[in-house]
Amino acid sequence: MNVITNHMPTAELQALDAAHHMHPFTANGELAEKGSRIITRATGVTLTDSDGNEILDAMAGLWCVNIGYGRDELADVAARQMRELPYYNTFFQTSHVPAIALAAKIAELAPGDLNHVFFAGSGSEANDTNIRMVRHYWALKGKPEKSIIISRKNAYHGSSVGSGSLGGMSAMHEQGGLPIPDIHHINQPHWWAEGGDTPEDDFGLACAQELEAAILELGEDRVAAFIAEPVQGAGGVIVPPATYWPEIQRICDKYEILLIADEVICGFGRTGNWFGSQTVGIRPDIMTIAKGLSSGYAPIGGSIVSDEVAAVIGSGEFNHGYTYSGHPVAAAVALENLRILEEEDVVGHVQNTAGPYLKEKWEALADHPLVGEARIVGMMGSIALTPNKETRAAFAADGGTVGYICRERCFANNLIMRHVGDRMIISPPLVITTDEIDVLIERARRSLDECYAILQEKDLLHSA
Ligand SMILES: *Cc1c(COP(=O)(O)O)cnc(C)c1O
């Protein structure tokens, strides 16, 4: 099985990488000096790097490898599809079997009347589709002035100009002239960091009511849609208070605002249901999908659209699409991924076996002196690092200093756990076994201990 081998020494690969490869979301000058870690192969939940280290990937790549690495079925399907029909477009009144079959399967899996799929190559592209689709929807209904999309600070919806504008990451808005007009951001429901002395449920309600206040302030006749992740991922796996989503749904219903659930991470089993919307109990008009749709084996995304929105959009030509919308190889791979998720009851594994097991172990990390809270929904979890649990204090050091130290300890202990500021996050492959969860927790705890020792040594255990 030695198909992909590390045929060059790590240092040579690193030098070429530094010379020619611009990494996303990376300070490339700094990385060039340090050298990138080169991943050569993977099976199940385990990556192998060019030095032969075996690393437990508790991030499933970038939240996407839901069925785990190394599934030959997907490789076989891709090869077969490339031979049969590697590419054809879906623009000019043509279609092909993989796109048809995948759209039908997604419609079957999606709740309610979400029966139509507009394909894209990624989550960012899908959210760009959504911006144009909801604005065009209201224009077709004779209300072109309904063009504002409300989103949330610290949301992540992608990195293109449109989707990066929907997102609420200030570091992204600072570069390249974002956001585009008519995007409005309200606060995120991040009780631990921003809730102060307010009880969590009251805080959740208050955050949701910011949507109502924004609609009233901007004018009901100006607001097209609200977009949010059921559980924020890249923002730090922020689990909203239980009161939040029911109130958001009430407000969207009351003011007839389209609700877009960005399911790029939450979709396809991550939260213990097929979709995060089911976990938090909402009825979106549009869902954004990507990542787990193909378990990352091929780049594909899309928008799942309700009967009503699809009917309005379909009343004329929608001047929008991507060369790779419904790409046959990516669609065939996604379809095979969905077959595996369904036939192997991976969602049930998250809901009944691995999820509850991981939840118990993960939440127990809250007894560690560095951990302020440990939250988890299905297979997405976070812990807040803090110098003072009682006051939920931030560190005096710049945000992310401590998280970075912890992440480096994780790397050294062969565990991929990411940091977002001073929050540590996980999102492992959904097929992770209970034995592998034990390894994950053992390595996480060891990394936290080592991080704690470094903070003591460097005198960094001070509150801001
Ligand atoms: C990753 C992500 C996106 C963007 O998807 P890409 O495929 O990277 O363009 C959009 N929304 C959410 C919630 C994501 O996590």
Coordinates of N, CA and C in Angstrom, one line a residue, residues 1 39-49 54-57 65 67-72 297 429 431-432 436:
M1 N 0.8 -1.2 0.0 CA 0.0 0.0 0.0 C 0.9 1.3 0.0
I39 N 2.5 16.3 6.2 CA 1.7 15.1 6.4 C 1.8 14.2 5.2
T40 N 2.1 13.0 5.3 CA 2.3 12.1 4.2 C 1.2 11.1 3.9
R41 N 0.5 10.7 5.0 CA -0.6 9.7 4.8 C -1.4 9.7 6.0
A42 N -2.6 9.0 5.9 CA -3.5 8.9 7.0 C -4.4 7.7 6.9
T43 N -4.8 7.1 8.0 CA -5.8 6.1 8.0 C -6.6 6.3 9.3
G44 N -7.9 6.1 9.2 CA -8.8 6.2 10.4 C -8.7 7.6 11.0
V45 N -8.2 7.7 12.2 CA -8.1 9.0 12.9 C -6.7 9.4 13.0
T46 N -5.8 8.7 12.3 CA -4.3 8.9 12.5 C -3.6 9.4 11.3
L47 N -2.8 10.5 11.5 CA -2.0 11.0 10.4 C -0.6 10.5 10.6
T48 N 0.2 10.4 9.5 CA 1.6 10.1 9.6 C 2.3 11.3 9.0
D49 N 3.4 11.8 9.6 CA 4.1 12.9 9.0 C 5.4 12.4 8.4
E54 N 3.2 9.4 14.3 CA 1.8 9.1 14.2 C 1.0 10.0 15.1
I55 N 0.1 10.8 14.5 CA -0.6 11.9 15.2 C -2.1 11.6 15.2
L56 N -2.7 11.7 16.4 CA -4.2 11.6 16.4 C -4.8 12.9 16.0
D57 N -5.6 12.9 14.9 CA -6.1 14.1 14.3 C -7.5 14.4 15.0
V65 N -13.3 15.5 7.9 CA -13.1 14.1 7.5 C -14.0 13.2 8.4
I67 N -15.9 10.6 8.1 CA -15.8 9.1 8.0 C -14.4 8.6 8.3
G68 N -13.5 9.5 8.6 CA -12.1 9.1 8.8 C -11.3 8.9 7.5
Y69 N -10.0 8.8 7.7 CA -9.1 8.7 6.5 C -9.0 7.3 6.0
G70 N -8.7 7.2 4.7 CA -8.3 5.9 4.2 C -9.4 5.0 3.7
R71 N -10.5 5.6 3.4 CA -11.6 4.7 2.9 C -11.5 4.5 1.4
D72 N -11.1 3.3 1.0 CA -10.9 2.9 -0.4 C -12.1 3.1 -1.2
Y297 N -13.0 14.4 1.1 CA -12.2 13.6 0.0 C -12.3 14.3 -1.3
P429 N -12.7 13.0 13.7 CA -13.6 12.1 12.8 C -14.7 11.5 13.6
V431 N -16.0 8.7 13.3 CA -15.9 7.3 13.5 C -14.9 6.9 14.6
I432 N -14.4 7.9 15.3 CA -13.5 7.7 16.4 C -14.1 6.6 17.4
E436 N -9.8 5.1 21.1 CA -9.1 6.3 20.5 C -9.4 7.6 21.3

